[in-house]
PDB file of C-alpha atoms in Angstrom:
ATOM      1  CA  MET A   1      28.413  46.685 -41.157  1.00  0.00           C
ATOM      2  CA  GLU A   2      25.816  44.815 -39.110  1.00  0.00           C
ATOM      3  CA  LYS A   3      24.103  41.457 -39.531  1.00  0.00           C
ATOM      4  CA  ALA A   4      20.469  40.395 -39.322  1.00  0.00           C
ATOM      5  CA  MET A   5      18.953  36.934 -39.761  1.00  0.00           C
ATOM      6  CA  PHE A   6      15.403  36.111 -40.818  1.00  0.00           C
ATOM      7  CA  GLY A   7      13.369  33.005 -41.568  1.00  0.00           C
ATOM      8  CA  ALA A   8      10.225  33.568 -43.616  1.00  0.00           C
ATOM      9  CA  GLY A   9       9.546  30.360 -45.499  1.00  0.00           C
ATOM     10  CA  CYS A  10      11.478  29.296 -48.575  1.00  0.00           C
ATOM     11  CA  PHE A  11      14.637  31.379 -48.556  1.00  0.00           C
ATOM     12  CA  TRP A  12      14.809  32.054 -52.317  1.00  0.00           C
ATOM     13  CA  GLY A  13      12.176  34.804 -52.477  1.00  0.00           C
ATOM     14  CA  VAL A  14      13.102  36.196 -49.073  1.00  0.00           C
ATOM     15  CA  GLU A  15      16.719  36.612 -50.145  1.00  0.00           C
ATOM     16  CA  ALA A  16      15.649  38.367 -53.361  1.00  0.00           C
ATOM     17  CA  ALA A  17      13.511  40.816 -51.379  1.00  0.00           C
ATOM     18  CA  PHE A  18      16.398  41.762 -49.084  1.00  0.00           C
ATOM     19  CA  ARG A  19      18.906  41.992 -51.949  1.00  0.00           C
ATOM     20  CA  SER A  20      16.794  44.747 -53.507  1.00  0.00           C
ATOM     21  CA  VAL A  21      16.983  46.975 -50.406  1.00  0.00           C
ATOM     22  CA  PRO A  22      19.444  49.882 -50.707  1.00  0.00           C
ATOM     23  CA  GLY A  23      21.983  49.547 -47.907  1.00  0.00           C
ATOM     24  CA  VAL A  24      21.931  45.749 -47.912  1.00  0.00           C
ATOM     25  CA  MET A  25      25.500  44.904 -48.784  1.00  0.00           C
ATOM     26  CA  GLU A  26      25.339  41.110 -48.916  1.00  0.00           C
ATOM     27  CA  THR A  27      22.957  38.207 -48.393  1.00  0.00           C
ATOM     28  CA  ALA A  28      23.433  34.495 -47.945  1.00  0.00           C
ATOM     29  CA  VAL A  29      20.853  31.761 -47.578  1.00  0.00           C
ATOM     30  CA  GLY A  30      21.356  28.951 -45.128  1.00  0.00           C
ATOM     31  CA  TYR A  31      20.126  27.201 -42.045  1.00  0.00           C
ATOM     32  CA  SER A  32      19.929  28.165 -38.384  1.00  0.00           C
ATOM     33  CA  GLY A  33      18.005  27.453 -35.213  1.00  0.00           C
ATOM     34  CA  GLY A  34      18.564  23.711 -35.103  1.00  0.00           C
ATOM     35  CA  SER A  35      20.831  21.153 -33.539  1.00  0.00           C
ATOM     36  CA  LYS A  36      22.682  19.507 -36.458  1.00  0.00           C
ATOM     37  CA  THR A  37      26.152  20.746 -37.333  1.00  0.00           C
ATOM     38  CA  ASP A  38      26.552  21.803 -40.975  1.00  0.00           C
ATOM     39  CA  PRO A  39      23.262  20.328 -42.250  1.00  0.00           C
ATOM     40  CA  SER A  40      22.518  19.746 -45.910  1.00  0.00           C
ATOM     41  CA  TYR A  41      19.401  20.965 -47.699  1.00  0.00           C
ATOM     42  CA  LYS A  42      18.131  17.394 -47.832  1.00  0.00           C
ATOM     43  CA  GLU A  43      18.577  17.008 -44.069  1.00  0.00           C
ATOM     44  CA  VAL A  44      16.849  20.322 -43.320  1.00  0.00           C
ATOM     45  CA  CYS A  45      13.975  19.418 -45.648  1.00  0.00           C
ATOM     46  CA  SER A  46      13.487  16.170 -43.731  1.00  0.00           C
ATOM     47  CA  ASP A  47      12.230  18.427 -40.894  1.00  0.00           C
ATOM     48  CA  SER A  48      14.420  16.498 -38.450  1.00  0.00           C
ATOM     49  CA  THR A  49      17.314  18.918 -37.807  1.00  0.00           C
ATOM     50  CA  GLY A  50      15.337  21.697 -36.120  1.00  0.00           C
ATOM     51  CA  HIS A  51      16.810  24.262 -38.520  1.00  0.00           C
ATOM     52  CA  ALA A  52      14.881  26.962 -40.341  1.00  0.00           C
ATOM     53  CA  GLU A  53      15.682  28.157 -43.845  1.00  0.00           C
ATOM     54  CA  VAL A  54      17.084  31.636 -43.188  1.00  0.00           C
ATOM     55  CA  VAL A  55      18.622  34.625 -44.894  1.00  0.00           C
ATOM     56  CA  LEU A  56      21.679  36.246 -43.358  1.00  0.00           C
ATOM     57  CA  VAL A  57      21.690  39.940 -44.249  1.00  0.00           C
ATOM     58  CA  THR A  58      24.777  42.146 -43.977  1.00  0.00           C
ATOM     59  CA  PHE A  59      23.698  45.767 -43.999  1.00  0.00           C
ATOM     60  CA  ASP A  60      25.029  49.295 -43.594  1.00  0.00           C
ATOM     61  CA  PRO A  61      23.072  50.864 -40.708  1.00  0.00           C
ATOM     62  CA  GLU A  62      23.960  54.317 -42.076  1.00  0.00           C
ATOM     63  CA  ARG A  63      21.903  53.481 -45.184  1.00  0.00           C
ATOM     64  CA  VAL A  64      19.155  51.159 -43.934  1.00  0.00           C
ATOM     65  CA  SER A  65      17.852  50.599 -40.437  1.00  0.00           C
ATOM     66  CA  TYR A  66      17.139  47.294 -38.761  1.00  0.00           C
ATOM     67  CA  GLN A  67      13.544  48.522 -38.452  1.00  0.00           C
ATOM     68  CA  ASP A  68      13.406  48.913 -42.242  1.00  0.00           C
ATOM     69  CA  LEU A  69      14.629  45.340 -42.646  1.00  0.00           C
ATOM     70  CA  LEU A  70      11.906  44.184 -40.255  1.00  0.00           C
ATOM     71  CA  SER A  71       9.354  45.951 -42.457  1.00  0.00           C
ATOM     72  CA  VAL A  72      10.564  43.924 -45.459  1.00  0.00           C
ATOM     73  CA  PHE A  73      10.372  40.764 -43.336  1.00  0.00           C
ATOM     74  CA  TRP A  74       6.732  41.381 -42.309  1.00  0.00           C
ATOM     75  CA  GLN A  75       5.699  42.216 -45.879  1.00  0.00           C
ATOM     76  CA  LYS A  76       7.416  39.206 -47.451  1.00  0.00           C
ATOM     77  CA  HIS A  77       5.499  36.412 -45.708  1.00  0.00           C
ATOM     78  CA  ASP A  78       2.491  35.480 -43.577  1.00  0.00           C
ATOM     79  CA  PRO A  79       3.762  35.487 -39.981  1.00  0.00           C
ATOM     80  CA  THR A  80       0.564  33.827 -38.734  1.00  0.00           C
ATOM     81  CA  GLN A  81       1.286  30.482 -40.405  1.00  0.00           C
ATOM     82  CA  LEU A  82       2.910  28.050 -37.984  1.00  0.00           C
ATOM     83  CA  ASN A  83       5.651  25.941 -39.567  1.00  0.00           C
ATOM     84  CA  ARG A  84       4.642  26.715 -43.116  1.00  0.00           C
ATOM     85  CA  GLN A  85       4.450  29.313 -45.851  1.00  0.00           C
ATOM     86  CA  GLY A  86       1.948  28.695 -48.599  1.00  0.00           C
ATOM     87  CA  PRO A  87       2.420  25.173 -49.944  1.00  0.00           C
ATOM     88  CA  ASP A  88       5.700  24.634 -48.059  1.00  0.00           C
ATOM     89  CA  THR A  89       5.175  22.835 -44.758  1.00  0.00           C
ATOM     90  CA  GLY A  90       7.516  21.883 -41.935  1.00  0.00           C
ATOM     91  CA  SER A  91       9.341  23.661 -39.141  1.00  0.00           C
ATOM     92  CA  GLN A  92      12.123  24.594 -41.580  1.00  0.00           C
ATOM     93  CA  TYR A  93       9.682  27.129 -43.081  1.00  0.00           C
ATOM     94  CA  ARG A  94       8.844  28.831 -39.780  1.00  0.00           C
ATOM     95  CA  SER A  95       8.690  32.554 -39.308  1.00  0.00           C
ATOM     96  CA  ALA A  96      11.723  33.604 -37.269  1.00  0.00           C
ATOM     97  CA  ILE A  97      13.789  36.617 -36.319  1.00  0.00           C
ATOM     98  CA  TYR A  98      17.199  35.735 -34.928  1.00  0.00           C
ATOM     99  CA  PHE A  99      18.760  38.713 -33.154  1.00  0.00           C
ATOM    100  CA  TYR A 100      22.437  39.537 -32.629  1.00  0.00           C
ATOM    101  CA  ASP A 101      22.185  41.920 -29.691  1.00  0.00           C
ATOM    102  CA  GLU A 102      19.779  43.391 -27.163  1.00  0.00           C
ATOM    103  CA  ALA A 103      18.929  46.348 -29.389  1.00  0.00           C
ATOM    104  CA  GLN A 104      17.856  44.006 -32.207  1.00  0.00           C
ATOM    105  CA  GLU A 105      15.871  41.895 -29.739  1.00  0.00           C
ATOM    106  CA  GLN A 106      13.963  44.883 -28.386  1.00  0.00           C
ATOM    107  CA  THR A 107      13.371  46.328 -31.863  1.00  0.00           C
ATOM    108  CA  ALA A 108      12.116  42.953 -33.141  1.00  0.00           C
ATOM    109  CA  LYS A 109       9.727  42.504 -30.207  1.00  0.00           C
ATOM    110  CA  ALA A 110       8.357  46.040 -30.570  1.00  0.00           C
ATOM    111  CA  SER A 111       8.002  45.566 -34.319  1.00  0.00           C
ATOM    112  CA  MET A 112       6.097  42.309 -33.839  1.00  0.00           C
ATOM    113  CA  ALA A 113       3.721  43.957 -31.346  1.00  0.00           C
ATOM    114  CA  GLU A 114       3.175  46.802 -33.805  1.00  0.00           C
ATOM    115  CA  GLU A 115       2.555  44.359 -36.658  1.00  0.00           C
ATOM    116  CA  GLN A 116       0.046  42.387 -34.576  1.00  0.00           C
ATOM    117  CA  ALA A 117      -1.779  45.588 -33.606  1.00  0.00           C
ATOM    118  CA  SER A 118      -1.852  46.805 -37.233  1.00  0.00           C
ATOM    119  CA  GLY A 119      -4.999  44.860 -38.073  1.00  0.00           C
ATOM    120  CA  ARG A 120      -3.368  43.302 -41.161  1.00  0.00           C
ATOM    121  CA  HIS A 121      -3.658  39.812 -39.678  1.00  0.00           C
ATOM    122  CA  SER A 122      -6.809  37.980 -38.626  1.00  0.00           C
ATOM    123  CA  ARG A 123      -4.809  35.432 -36.622  1.00  0.00           C
ATOM    124  CA  PRO A 124      -2.049  35.796 -34.024  1.00  0.00           C
ATOM    125  CA  ILE A 125       1.531  36.187 -35.234  1.00  0.00           C
ATOM    126  CA  VAL A 126       3.589  33.068 -34.463  1.00  0.00           C
ATOM    127  CA  THR A 127       7.033  34.438 -35.337  1.00  0.00           C
ATOM    128  CA  GLU A 128       9.854  33.053 -33.225  1.00  0.00           C
ATOM    129  CA  ILE A 129      12.219  35.697 -31.823  1.00  0.00           C
ATOM    130  CA  ALA A 130      15.417  34.136 -30.511  1.00  0.00           C
ATOM    131  CA  PRO A 131      19.170  34.773 -30.242  1.00  0.00           C
ATOM    132  CA  ALA A 132      21.104  34.166 -33.432  1.00  0.00           C
ATOM    133  CA  GLY A 133      22.977  30.900 -33.315  1.00  0.00           C
ATOM    134  CA  ASP A 134      25.243  29.237 -35.803  1.00  0.00           C
ATOM    135  CA  PHE A 135      24.545  29.997 -39.444  1.00  0.00           C
ATOM    136  CA  TRP A 136      25.217  27.183 -41.869  1.00  0.00           C
ATOM    137  CA  VAL A 137      25.494  28.407 -45.447  1.00  0.00           C
ATOM    138  CA  ALA A 138      23.287  26.543 -47.915  1.00  0.00           C
ATOM    139  CA  GLU A 139      24.645  24.839 -50.988  1.00  0.00           C
ATOM    140  CA  ASP A 140      25.862  27.180 -53.724  1.00  0.00           C
ATOM    141  CA  TYR A 141      22.964  26.505 -56.087  1.00  0.00           C
ATOM    142  CA  HIS A 142      20.600  28.055 -53.500  1.00  0.00           C
ATOM    143  CA  GLN A 143      22.514  31.352 -53.321  1.00  0.00           C
ATOM    144  CA  GLN A 144      20.746  34.081 -55.331  1.00  0.00           C
ATOM    145  CA  TYR A 145      18.590  31.295 -56.751  1.00  0.00           C
ATOM    146  CA  LEU A 146      15.974  33.524 -58.403  1.00  0.00           C
ATOM    147  CA  GLU A 147      18.532  36.019 -59.678  1.00  0.00           C
ATOM    148  CA  LYS A 148      20.580  33.267 -61.347  1.00  0.00           C
ATOM    149  CA  ARG A 149      17.430  32.131 -63.178  1.00  0.00           C
ATOM    150  CA  GLY A 150      16.283  35.601 -64.225  1.00  0.00           C
ATOM    151  CA  LEU A 151      13.203  35.419 -61.986  1.00  0.00           C
ATOM    152  CA  ALA A 152      11.820  38.205 -59.810  1.00  0.00           C
ATOM    153  CA  THR A 153       9.721  35.985 -57.549  1.00  0.00           C
ATOM    154  CA  CYS A 154       9.011  32.349 -56.809  1.00  0.00           C
ATOM    155  CA  SER A 155       6.295  30.993 -59.063  1.00  0.00           C
ATOM    156  CA  ILE A 156       4.299  29.093 -56.442  1.00  0.00           C
TER     157      ILE A 156
END
């Protein structure tokens, strides 16, 4: 199994999108990219910890490629919005790809260049690509949030 970590706005809908991908074995929502140890949702939402809301994806590379996961990432959010997604604002909602090794880094950078060149976006992509740091799991009520409520998507 391999891991991938993505930030694409509110983690509820992003997690649901990855959970539906064959070959994704497990997901967890949480926080990464900041300076506070073991932050709470309230602290992250204060936009003072430096963390992004992220989804940690455990996947079987024999069944789904990292490139395929990147495709889901690009489709699930607007990577041209700096520190926001839709009505959600703050650096915790930033677009981010946190890589675990050099192969993921190179694939992410190539994928971002390809996405920018695709013509799907009228503005530059602002996605952060950085090494994966500590992952702090979010409170239990955030895990599989939409699934637990019988929802397919966020209703924003």
